[in-house]
Amino acid sequence: ADLAEPIIPHGYAHCARAHMQVHGLTREQLAMVAVLMSAQASYHPFALQRTPYDLNDVLSAPPVAPYTGLYECARKSDGAAALIVTSASFSFAPIQVLGGGEAAGPMGLAKKNSALLSSISSAAAAFEIAYKDAGVSEQHIDYFGVYDCFPICFIRGLEAARLAPVGGGGKWVEEKYNLWLKCKGDGKRMSTAGFPVNTHGGLLGFGAPWEVPALFSLVEACEQLSGSANEGGRQVAGCKRAAVYGNGGIFNASAVVVLEALEKTTTAQKAPELSFMERLAQEKRIDTQTPL
């Protein structure tokens, strides 16, 4: 479809309008996503957004595209993330990849077919494949990393993950927003058990250095699974499994991975620690028997 500049925000705004026309999504519900992500980010020491937005501030922010203000765009930033992925025999980290899924959608956006546009979702297909591959459902997941470059991406991600029914993502967000408002009014922190999603603040709150944001979500998932997301009270109690969703283009491509925390080896069962060279030899990556 022919889209105005900037193309990406206008493309997502086009998808947001389709969801509004077909499912009754409201402008306020879109803005509530940015408020919730800013609230999550305020508890992470490395997030860009250190204070929660006010809903009126989001709605009155300078417009970038229809239904999209400045605070509803992924936060531009510098940054980097790194993950170490090893074979099970080489790794001491108590996290394993349980399953994954990828899917692709159409490259074009049909301007005049809101029903079709609101129903096409590579994210839903990727989640379905990942859940099946991992042998789990959304009910087995304790933490969700949902891509949120724009509010409509987050809302459709919730629906794809089955946290909300198709068309019900906006109402789900509004419920969480009202819960956050109540907790704020009572001077309390909203429980992570009630909102175990993007505890670092996502792209809207934590920051989005081009292709890095999905890795940020994976890092946060690993911290949740290892029980080390303690700063700011972000830890989801008893977190055993996590699902992380990454999006490319304008809903053109999606990838989902399901991670699981392994039971920690007890002291009695723990094998003697090997040196780095011994671990390489065990992996058959070097020969320690032949003299150099």
PDB file of C-alpha atoms in Angstrom:
ATOM      1  CA  ALA A   1       0.000   0.000   0.000  1.00  0.00           C
ATOM      2  CA  ASP A   2       1.091   3.593  -0.554  1.00  0.00           C
ATOM      3  CA  LEU A   3       1.958   4.965   2.870  1.00  0.00           C
ATOM      4  CA  ALA A   4       2.907   8.439   4.014  1.00  0.00           C
ATOM      5  CA  GLU A   5       6.276   9.179   5.571  1.00  0.00           C
ATOM      6  CA  PRO A   6       7.547   7.964   7.959  1.00  0.00           C
ATOM      7  CA  ILE A   7       6.482   4.652   6.440  1.00  0.00           C
ATOM      8  CA  ILE A   8       6.872   2.302   9.427  1.00  0.00           C
ATOM      9  CA  PRO A   9       4.751   4.317  11.905  1.00  0.00           C
ATOM     10  CA  HIS A  10       2.112   4.887   9.228  1.00  0.00           C
ATOM     11  CA  GLY A  11       2.091   1.183   8.401  1.00  0.00           C
ATOM     12  CA  TYR A  12       1.442   0.246  12.018  1.00  0.00           C
ATOM     13  CA  ALA A  13      -1.152   3.024  12.276  1.00  0.00           C
ATOM     14  CA  HIS A  14      -2.889   1.442   9.287  1.00  0.00           C
ATOM     15  CA  CYS A  15      -2.996  -1.867  11.197  1.00  0.00           C
ATOM     16  CA  ALA A  16      -4.221  -0.091  14.330  1.00  0.00           C
ATOM     17  CA  ARG A  17      -7.090   1.484  12.397  1.00  0.00           C
ATOM     18  CA  ALA A  18      -8.091  -1.931  11.056  1.00  0.00           C
ATOM     19  CA  HIS A  19      -8.173  -3.315  14.611  1.00  0.00           C
ATOM     20  CA  MET A  20     -10.249  -0.357  15.719  1.00  0.00           C
ATOM     21  CA  GLN A  21     -12.751  -0.829  12.915  1.00  0.00           C
ATOM     22  CA  VAL A  22     -13.077  -4.599  13.267  1.00  0.00           C
ATOM     23  CA  HIS A  23     -12.592  -5.196  17.000  1.00  0.00           C
ATOM     24  CA  GLY A  24     -13.463  -1.905  18.669  1.00  0.00           C
ATOM     25  CA  LEU A  25      -9.944  -1.092  19.844  1.00  0.00           C
ATOM     26  CA  THR A  26      -9.852   2.448  21.234  1.00  0.00           C
ATOM     27  CA  ARG A  27      -7.322   5.233  20.947  1.00  0.00           C
ATOM     28  CA  GLU A  28      -6.973   5.294  24.721  1.00  0.00           C
ATOM     29  CA  GLN A  29      -6.196   1.571  24.875  1.00  0.00           C
ATOM     30  CA  LEU A  30      -3.326   2.082  22.445  1.00  0.00           C
ATOM     31  CA  ALA A  31      -1.929   4.870  24.627  1.00  0.00           C
ATOM     32  CA  MET A  32      -2.258   2.707  27.734  1.00  0.00           C
ATOM     33  CA  VAL A  33       0.365   0.362  26.291  1.00  0.00           C
ATOM     34  CA  ALA A  34       2.956   3.143  26.402  1.00  0.00           C
ATOM     35  CA  VAL A  35       1.971   3.979  29.999  1.00  0.00           C
ATOM     36  CA  LEU A  36       2.291   0.352  31.099  1.00  0.00           C
ATOM     37  CA  MET A  37       5.679  -0.092  29.414  1.00  0.00           C
ATOM     38  CA  SER A  38       6.958   3.117  30.999  1.00  0.00           C
ATOM     39  CA  ALA A  39       5.790   1.801  34.371  1.00  0.00           C
ATOM     40  CA  GLN A  40       7.635  -1.474  33.828  1.00  0.00           C
ATOM     41  CA  ALA A  41      10.757   0.361  32.685  1.00  0.00           C
ATOM     42  CA  SER A  42      10.768   2.552  35.797  1.00  0.00           C
ATOM     43  CA  TYR A  43      11.798  -0.500  37.852  1.00  0.00           C
ATOM     44  CA  HIS A  44      14.766  -1.453  35.655  1.00  0.00           C
ATOM     45  CA  PRO A  45      18.041   0.353  36.449  1.00  0.00           C
ATOM     46  CA  PHE A  46      19.198   0.390  32.818  1.00  0.00           C
ATOM     47  CA  ALA A  47      15.943   1.481  31.147  1.00  0.00           C
ATOM     48  CA  LEU A  48      15.729   4.812  29.340  1.00  0.00           C
ATOM     49  CA  GLN A  49      12.325   5.727  30.754  1.00  0.00           C
ATOM     50  CA  ARG A  50      12.781   6.173  34.477  1.00  0.00           C
ATOM     51  CA  THR A  51       9.344   7.584  35.328  1.00  0.00           C
ATOM     52  CA  PRO A  52       5.894   6.337  34.237  1.00  0.00           C
ATOM     53  CA  TYR A  53       4.009   8.350  31.642  1.00  0.00           C
ATOM     54  CA  ASP A  54       0.635   9.895  32.345  1.00  0.00           C
ATOM     55  CA  LEU A  55      -2.098   8.822  29.918  1.00  0.00           C
ATOM     56  CA  ASN A  56      -2.871  12.420  28.983  1.00  0.00           C
ATOM     57  CA  ASP A  57       0.808  13.035  28.238  1.00  0.00           C
ATOM     58  CA  VAL A  58       0.824  10.113  25.810  1.00  0.00           C
ATOM     59  CA  LEU A  59      -2.386  11.200  24.106  1.00  0.00           C
ATOM     60  CA  SER A  60      -1.213  14.808  23.762  1.00  0.00           C
ATOM     61  CA  ALA A  61       2.332  13.996  22.597  1.00  0.00           C
ATOM     62  CA  PRO A  62       3.453  15.304  19.203  1.00  0.00           C
ATOM     63  CA  PRO A  63       1.822  13.154  16.479  1.00  0.00           C
ATOM     64  CA  VAL A  64       4.011  10.886  14.368  1.00  0.00           C
ATOM     65  CA  ALA A  65       1.244   9.088  12.470  1.00  0.00           C
ATOM     66  CA  PRO A  66      -2.513   8.579  12.907  1.00  0.00           C
ATOM     67  CA  TYR A  67      -3.307   7.051  16.327  1.00  0.00           C
ATOM     68  CA  THR A  68       0.423   7.292  17.130  1.00  0.00           C
ATOM     69  CA  GLY A  69       2.179   9.909  19.230  1.00  0.00           C
ATOM     70  CA  LEU A  70       5.858  10.340  20.001  1.00  0.00           C
ATOM     71  CA  TYR A  71       5.689   8.282  23.214  1.00  0.00           C
ATOM     72  CA  GLU A  72       4.115   5.381  21.333  1.00  0.00           C
ATOM     73  CA  CYS A  73       7.179   4.801  19.165  1.00  0.00           C
ATOM     74  CA  ALA A  74      10.053   2.510  20.134  1.00  0.00           C
ATOM     75  CA  ARG A  75      12.634   4.517  22.080  1.00  0.00           C
ATOM     76  CA  LYS A  76      15.614   5.312  19.873  1.00  0.00           C
ATOM     77  CA  SER A  77      18.844   4.474  21.643  1.00  0.00           C
ATOM     78  CA  ASP A  78      22.287   2.972  21.481  1.00  0.00           C
ATOM     79  CA  GLY A  79      22.941  -0.355  23.142  1.00  0.00           C
ATOM     80  CA  ALA A  80      23.989  -3.956  22.801  1.00  0.00           C
ATOM     81  CA  ALA A  81      23.153  -7.375  24.174  1.00  0.00           C
ATOM     82  CA  ALA A  82      24.906 -10.737  24.148  1.00  0.00           C
ATOM     83  CA  LEU A  83      23.778 -14.292  24.755  1.00  0.00           C
ATOM     84  CA  ILE A  84      25.858 -17.447  25.002  1.00  0.00           C
ATOM     85  CA  VAL A  85      24.209 -20.532  23.499  1.00  0.00           C
ATOM     86  CA  THR A  86      25.925 -23.877  24.040  1.00  0.00           C
ATOM     87  CA  SER A  87      25.204 -27.564  23.879  1.00  0.00           C
ATOM     88  CA  ALA A  88      23.608 -29.031  26.993  1.00  0.00           C
ATOM     89  CA  SER A  89      26.786 -30.906  27.970  1.00  0.00           C
ATOM     90  CA  PHE A  90      28.927 -27.769  27.802  1.00  0.00           C
ATOM     91  CA  SER A  91      26.584 -25.351  29.500  1.00  0.00           C
ATOM     92  CA  PHE A  92      26.363 -24.643  33.211  1.00  0.00           C
ATOM     93  CA  ALA A  93      23.506 -22.177  32.751  1.00  0.00           C
ATOM     94  CA  PRO A  94      20.240 -23.640  34.052  1.00  0.00           C
ATOM     95  CA  ILE A  95      18.150 -22.628  31.022  1.00  0.00           C
ATOM     96  CA  GLN A  96      17.253 -24.629  27.943  1.00  0.00           C
ATOM     97  CA  VAL A  97      15.535 -23.865  24.651  1.00  0.00           C
ATOM     98  CA  LEU A  98      12.321 -25.835  24.817  1.00  0.00           C
ATOM     99  CA  GLY A  99      10.960 -24.965  21.378  1.00  0.00           C
ATOM    100  CA  GLY A 100      10.601 -22.291  18.753  1.00  0.00           C
ATOM    101  CA  GLY A 101       8.591 -21.130  15.790  1.00  0.00           C
ATOM    102  CA  GLU A 102       8.880 -18.799  12.824  1.00  0.00           C
ATOM    103  CA  ALA A 103       6.297 -17.492  10.382  1.00  0.00           C
ATOM    104  CA  ALA A 104       5.987 -14.922   7.599  1.00  0.00           C
ATOM    105  CA  GLY A 105       3.080 -12.778   6.473  1.00  0.00           C
ATOM    106  CA  PRO A 106       2.292 -10.680   3.388  1.00  0.00           C
ATOM    107  CA  MET A 107       4.633  -7.850   2.514  1.00  0.00           C
ATOM    108  CA  GLY A 108       1.846  -5.528   1.362  1.00  0.00           C
ATOM    109  CA  LEU A 109      -0.885  -3.821   3.363  1.00  0.00           C
ATOM    110  CA  ALA A 110      -4.362  -3.871   1.841  1.00  0.00           C
ATOM    111  CA  LYS A 111      -5.709  -0.404   2.623  1.00  0.00           C
ATOM    112  CA  LYS A 112      -9.359  -1.132   1.953  1.00  0.00           C
ATOM    113  CA  ASN A 113      -9.735  -4.516   3.618  1.00  0.00           C
ATOM    114  CA  SER A 114      -9.680  -3.970   7.373  1.00  0.00           C
ATOM    115  CA  ALA A 115     -11.159  -7.396   8.141  1.00  0.00           C
ATOM    116  CA  LEU A 116      -8.387  -9.146   6.222  1.00  0.00           C
ATOM    117  CA  LEU A 117      -5.655  -6.900   7.623  1.00  0.00           C
ATOM    118  CA  SER A 118      -6.798  -7.388  11.211  1.00  0.00           C
ATOM    119  CA  SER A 119      -6.866 -11.177  10.863  1.00  0.00           C
ATOM    120  CA  ILE A 120      -3.499 -11.797   9.215  1.00  0.00           C
ATOM    121  CA  SER A 121      -0.846 -12.447  11.846  1.00  0.00           C
ATOM    122  CA  SER A 122       2.525 -14.085  11.397  1.00  0.00           C
ATOM    123  CA  ALA A 123       2.844 -13.741  15.184  1.00  0.00           C
ATOM    124  CA  ALA A 124      -0.114 -16.036  15.830  1.00  0.00           C
ATOM    125  CA  ALA A 125       1.354 -18.672  13.512  1.00  0.00           C
ATOM    126  CA  ALA A 126       4.801 -18.377  15.136  1.00  0.00           C
ATOM    127  CA  PHE A 127       3.353 -18.759  18.641  1.00  0.00           C
ATOM    128  CA  GLU A 128       1.300 -21.761  17.568  1.00  0.00           C
ATOM    129  CA  ILE A 129       4.358 -23.465  16.078  1.00  0.00           C
ATOM    130  CA  ALA A 130       6.513 -22.619  19.122  1.00  0.00           C
ATOM    131  CA  TYR A 131       3.944 -23.886  21.613  1.00  0.00           C
ATOM    132  CA  LYS A 132       3.539 -27.108  19.674  1.00  0.00           C
ATOM    133  CA  ASP A 133       7.293 -27.564  19.324  1.00  0.00           C
ATOM    134  CA  ALA A 134       7.778 -27.035  23.067  1.00  0.00           C
ATOM    135  CA  GLY A 135       4.797 -29.195  24.010  1.00  0.00           C
ATOM    136  CA  VAL A 136       3.204 -26.394  26.038  1.00  0.00           C
ATOM    137  CA  SER A 137       0.363 -23.901  25.905  1.00  0.00           C
ATOM    138  CA  GLU A 138       0.125 -20.320  27.092  1.00  0.00           C
ATOM    139  CA  GLN A 139      -1.031 -21.659  30.461  1.00  0.00           C
ATOM    140  CA  HIS A 140       2.421 -23.186  31.014  1.00  0.00           C
ATOM    141  CA  ILE A 141       4.250 -19.883  30.439  1.00  0.00           C
ATOM    142  CA  ASP A 142       5.196 -17.733  33.429  1.00  0.00           C
ATOM    143  CA  TYR A 143       6.820 -14.809  31.631  1.00  0.00           C
ATOM    144  CA  PHE A 144       6.161 -13.236  28.228  1.00  0.00           C
ATOM    145  CA  GLY A 145       8.460 -11.006  26.202  1.00  0.00           C
ATOM    146  CA  VAL A 146       6.162  -9.303  23.675  1.00  0.00           C
ATOM    147  CA  TYR A 147       7.514  -7.107  20.894  1.00  0.00           C
ATOM    148  CA  ASP A 148       6.165  -3.577  21.317  1.00  0.00           C
ATOM    149  CA  CYS A 149       7.700  -1.288  18.710  1.00  0.00           C
ATOM    150  CA  PHE A 150       4.248   0.358  18.566  1.00  0.00           C
ATOM    151  CA  PRO A 151       1.205  -0.293  20.770  1.00  0.00           C
ATOM    152  CA  ILE A 152      -0.681  -2.214  18.088  1.00  0.00           C
ATOM    153  CA  CYS A 153       2.250  -4.644  17.819  1.00  0.00           C
ATOM    154  CA  PHE A 154       2.047  -5.290  21.553  1.00  0.00           C
ATOM    155  CA  ILE A 155      -1.737  -5.723  21.481  1.00  0.00           C
ATOM    156  CA  ARG A 156      -1.668  -8.135  18.563  1.00  0.00           C
ATOM    157  CA  GLY A 157       1.237  -9.928  20.234  1.00  0.00           C
ATOM    158  CA  LEU A 158      -0.886 -10.471  23.340  1.00  0.00           C
ATOM    159  CA  GLU A 159      -3.599 -11.971  21.176  1.00  0.00           C
ATOM    160  CA  ALA A 160      -1.099 -14.133  19.290  1.00  0.00           C
ATOM    161  CA  ALA A 161       0.318 -15.430  22.586  1.00  0.00           C
ATOM    162  CA  ARG A 162      -3.279 -16.195  23.674  1.00  0.00           C
ATOM    163  CA  LEU A 163      -3.039 -13.961  26.709  1.00  0.00           C
ATOM    164  CA  ALA A 164      -6.098 -12.278  25.248  1.00  0.00           C
ATOM    165  CA  PRO A 165      -8.644 -13.504  22.688  1.00  0.00           C
ATOM    166  CA  VAL A 166      -8.449 -12.215  19.131  1.00  0.00           C
ATOM    167  CA  GLY A 167      -9.811  -8.682  19.239  1.00  0.00           C
ATOM    168  CA  GLY A 168      -9.568  -8.590  23.039  1.00  0.00           C
ATOM    169  CA  GLY A 169      -6.038  -7.265  23.412  1.00  0.00           C
ATOM    170  CA  GLY A 170      -7.200  -3.710  23.971  1.00  0.00           C
ATOM    171  CA  LYS A 171      -9.536  -4.690  26.801  1.00  0.00           C
ATOM    172  CA  TRP A 172      -6.756  -6.796  28.361  1.00  0.00           C
ATOM    173  CA  VAL A 173      -4.448  -3.785  28.297  1.00  0.00           C
ATOM    174  CA  GLU A 174      -7.139  -1.550  29.795  1.00  0.00           C
ATOM    175  CA  GLU A 175      -7.660  -4.000  32.659  1.00  0.00           C
ATOM    176  CA  LYS A 176      -3.927  -3.994  33.426  1.00  0.00           C
ATOM    177  CA  TYR A 177      -3.822  -0.212  33.160  1.00  0.00           C
ATOM    178  CA  ASN A 178      -6.685   0.151  35.648  1.00  0.00           C
ATOM    179  CA  LEU A 179      -4.929  -2.285  37.982  1.00  0.00           C
ATOM    180  CA  TRP A 180      -1.742  -0.229  37.709  1.00  0.00           C
ATOM    181  CA  LEU A 181      -3.665   2.978  38.452  1.00  0.00           C
ATOM    182  CA  LYS A 182      -5.198   1.418  41.558  1.00  0.00           C
ATOM    183  CA  CYS A 183      -1.834   0.179  42.798  1.00  0.00           C
ATOM    184  CA  LYS A 184      -0.307   3.593  42.123  1.00  0.00           C
ATOM    185  CA  GLY A 185      -3.097   5.264  44.068  1.00  0.00           C
ATOM    186  CA  ASP A 186      -2.514   2.882  46.978  1.00  0.00           C
ATOM    187  CA  GLY A 187       1.209   3.574  46.892  1.00  0.00           C
ATOM    188  CA  LYS A 188       1.998   0.001  45.900  1.00  0.00           C
ATOM    189  CA  ARG A 189       3.859  -1.684  43.059  1.00  0.00           C
ATOM    190  CA  MET A 190       1.714  -3.663  40.639  1.00  0.00           C
ATOM    191  CA  SER A 191       2.470  -7.344  41.193  1.00  0.00           C
ATOM    192  CA  THR A 192       4.549  -9.025  38.506  1.00  0.00           C
ATOM    193  CA  ALA A 193       2.239 -12.015  38.888  1.00  0.00           C
ATOM    194  CA  GLY A 194      -0.602  -9.845  37.595  1.00  0.00           C
ATOM    195  CA  PHE A 195       1.431  -8.485  34.679  1.00  0.00           C
ATOM    196  CA  PRO A 196       4.343 -10.828  33.843  1.00  0.00           C
ATOM    197  CA  VAL A 197       5.049  -9.148  30.521  1.00  0.00           C
ATOM    198  CA  ASN A 198       8.072  -7.067  29.458  1.00  0.00           C
ATOM    199  CA  THR A 199       9.288  -6.494  32.995  1.00  0.00           C
ATOM    200  CA  HIS A 200      12.194  -4.471  31.573  1.00  0.00           C
ATOM    201  CA  GLY A 201       9.877  -2.038  29.785  1.00  0.00           C
ATOM    202  CA  GLY A 202      10.090  -3.344  26.229  1.00  0.00           C
ATOM    203  CA  LEU A 203      10.999  -1.233  23.221  1.00  0.00           C
ATOM    204  CA  LEU A 204       8.747   1.604  24.375  1.00  0.00           C
ATOM    205  CA  GLY A 205      10.333   1.934  27.801  1.00  0.00           C
ATOM    206  CA  PHE A 206      13.693   0.192  27.963  1.00  0.00           C
ATOM    207  CA  GLY A 207      15.026   1.288  24.578  1.00  0.00           C
ATOM    208  CA  ALA A 208      15.316  -0.011  21.044  1.00  0.00           C
ATOM    209  CA  PRO A 209      18.737   0.038  19.345  1.00  0.00           C
ATOM    210  CA  TRP A 210      17.692  -1.118  15.857  1.00  0.00           C
ATOM    211  CA  GLU A 211      17.977  -4.945  15.755  1.00  0.00           C
ATOM    212  CA  VAL A 212      18.845  -5.411  19.446  1.00  0.00           C
ATOM    213  CA  PRO A 213      15.417  -5.162  21.194  1.00  0.00           C
ATOM    214  CA  ALA A 214      14.432  -8.815  20.811  1.00  0.00           C
ATOM    215  CA  LEU A 215      17.756  -9.736  22.433  1.00  0.00           C
ATOM    216  CA  PHE A 216      16.921  -7.390  25.295  1.00  0.00           C
ATOM    217  CA  SER A 217      13.720  -9.397  25.742  1.00  0.00           C
ATOM    218  CA  LEU A 218      15.695 -12.647  25.731  1.00  0.00           C
ATOM    219  CA  VAL A 219      18.127 -11.296  28.315  1.00  0.00           C
ATOM    220  CA  GLU A 220      15.223 -10.284  30.546  1.00  0.00           C
ATOM    221  CA  ALA A 221      13.658 -13.729  30.082  1.00  0.00           C
ATOM    222  CA  CYS A 222      16.936 -15.381  31.094  1.00  0.00           C
ATOM    223  CA  GLU A 223      17.123 -13.199  34.189  1.00  0.00           C
ATOM    224  CA  GLN A 224      13.559 -14.166  35.077  1.00  0.00           C
ATOM    225  CA  LEU A 225      14.271 -17.865  34.583  1.00  0.00           C
ATOM    226  CA  SER A 226      17.497 -17.740  36.588  1.00  0.00           C
ATOM    227  CA  GLY A 227      15.805 -15.841  39.405  1.00  0.00           C
ATOM    228  CA  SER A 228      18.131 -12.855  39.053  1.00  0.00           C
ATOM    229  CA  ALA A 229      15.635 -10.146  38.032  1.00  0.00           C
ATOM    230  CA  ASN A 230      15.670  -8.761  41.552  1.00  0.00           C
ATOM    231  CA  GLU A 231      16.446  -5.103  40.896  1.00  0.00           C
ATOM    232  CA  GLY A 232      13.289  -3.040  41.196  1.00  0.00           C
ATOM    233  CA  GLY A 233      11.272  -6.044  42.338  1.00  0.00           C
ATOM    234  CA  ARG A 234      10.917  -7.281  38.750  1.00  0.00           C
ATOM    235  CA  GLN A 235      11.235 -10.992  39.531  1.00  0.00           C
ATOM    236  CA  VAL A 236       8.231 -13.131  38.620  1.00  0.00           C
ATOM    237  CA  ALA A 237       7.930 -15.597  41.505  1.00  0.00           C
ATOM    238  CA  GLY A 238       8.452 -19.226  40.539  1.00  0.00           C
ATOM    239  CA  CYS A 239       9.247 -18.409  36.922  1.00  0.00           C
ATOM    240  CA  LYS A 240       9.905 -21.718  35.123  1.00  0.00           C
ATOM    241  CA  ARG A 241       9.077 -21.011  31.471  1.00  0.00           C
ATOM    242  CA  ALA A 242       9.215 -17.960  29.253  1.00  0.00           C
ATOM    243  CA  ALA A 243       8.064 -17.158  25.728  1.00  0.00           C
ATOM    244  CA  VAL A 244       9.741 -14.356  23.779  1.00  0.00           C
ATOM    245  CA  TYR A 245       8.350 -12.907  20.547  1.00  0.00           C
ATOM    246  CA  GLY A 246      10.237 -10.854  17.971  1.00  0.00           C
ATOM    247  CA  ASN A 247       8.690  -9.045  15.000  1.00  0.00           C
ATOM    248  CA  GLY A 248      10.124  -7.865  11.699  1.00  0.00           C
ATOM    249  CA  GLY A 249       8.757  -5.382   9.198  1.00  0.00           C
ATOM    250  CA  ILE A 250       5.079  -4.510   9.677  1.00  0.00           C
ATOM    251  CA  PHE A 251       3.873  -7.894  10.923  1.00  0.00           C
ATOM    252  CA  ASN A 252       5.767  -9.415   7.968  1.00  0.00           C
ATOM    253  CA  ALA A 253       7.855 -11.880   9.958  1.00  0.00           C
ATOM    254  CA  SER A 254       7.708 -13.276  13.468  1.00  0.00           C
ATOM    255  CA  ALA A 255       9.826 -15.557  15.624  1.00  0.00           C
ATOM    256  CA  VAL A 256       8.990 -17.036  19.020  1.00  0.00           C
ATOM    257  CA  VAL A 257      11.181 -19.045  21.380  1.00  0.00           C
ATOM    258  CA  VAL A 258      10.107 -20.916  24.490  1.00  0.00           C
ATOM    259  CA  LEU A 259      12.704 -21.196  27.252  1.00  0.00           C
ATOM    260  CA  GLU A 260      12.655 -23.344  30.374  1.00  0.00           C
ATOM    261  CA  ALA A 261      14.565 -23.188  33.640  1.00  0.00           C
ATOM    262  CA  LEU A 262      16.180 -26.503  34.480  1.00  0.00           C
ATOM    263  CA  GLU A 263      16.160 -27.890  37.983  1.00  0.00           C
ATOM    264  CA  LYS A 264      19.374 -26.909  39.733  1.00  0.00           C
ATOM    265  CA  THR A 265      21.736 -29.762  40.468  1.00  0.00           C
ATOM    266  CA  THR A 266      22.001 -30.463  44.182  1.00  0.00           C
ATOM    267  CA  THR A 267      25.366 -30.347  45.908  1.00  0.00           C
ATOM    268  CA  ALA A 268      25.369 -34.132  46.309  1.00  0.00           C
ATOM    269  CA  GLN A 269      24.713 -34.658  42.602  1.00  0.00           C
ATOM    270  CA  LYS A 270      26.973 -31.925  41.298  1.00  0.00           C
ATOM    271  CA  ALA A 271      29.856 -33.230  39.226  1.00  0.00           C
ATOM    272  CA  PRO A 272      33.385 -31.945  39.879  1.00  0.00           C
ATOM    273  CA  GLU A 273      33.989 -28.669  38.089  1.00  0.00           C
ATOM    274  CA  LEU A 274      36.139 -28.945  34.984  1.00  0.00           C
ATOM    275  CA  SER A 275      38.631 -26.401  33.798  1.00  0.00           C
ATOM    276  CA  PHE A 276      37.960 -24.515  30.581  1.00  0.00           C
ATOM    277  CA  MET A 277      40.416 -26.754  28.682  1.00  0.00           C
ATOM    278  CA  GLU A 278      38.865 -29.890  30.145  1.00  0.00           C
ATOM    279  CA  ARG A 279      35.408 -28.745  29.049  1.00  0.00           C
ATOM    280  CA  LEU A 280      36.710 -28.145  25.518  1.00  0.00           C
ATOM    281  CA  ALA A 281      38.200 -31.636  25.501  1.00  0.00           C
ATOM    282  CA  GLN A 282      34.936 -33.107  26.730  1.00  0.00           C
ATOM    283  CA  GLU A 283      33.215 -31.392  23.818  1.00  0.00           C
ATOM    284  CA  LYS A 284      35.879 -32.978  21.545  1.00  0.00           C
ATOM    285  CA  ARG A 285      36.862 -29.523  20.357  1.00  0.00           C
ATOM    286  CA  ILE A 286      40.542 -29.989  21.291  1.00  0.00           C
ATOM    287  CA  ASP A 287      42.892 -32.923  21.770  1.00  0.00           C
ATOM    288  CA  THR A 288      44.568 -32.838  25.182  1.00  0.00           C
ATOM    289  CA  GLN A 289      46.427 -36.146  24.714  1.00  0.00           C
ATOM    290  CA  THR A 290      48.707 -35.238  21.816  1.00  0.00           C
ATOM    291  CA  PRO A 291      51.686 -33.075  22.836  1.00  0.00           C
ATOM    292  CA  LEU A 292      51.944 -29.705  21.099  1.00  0.00           C
TER     293      LEU A 292
END
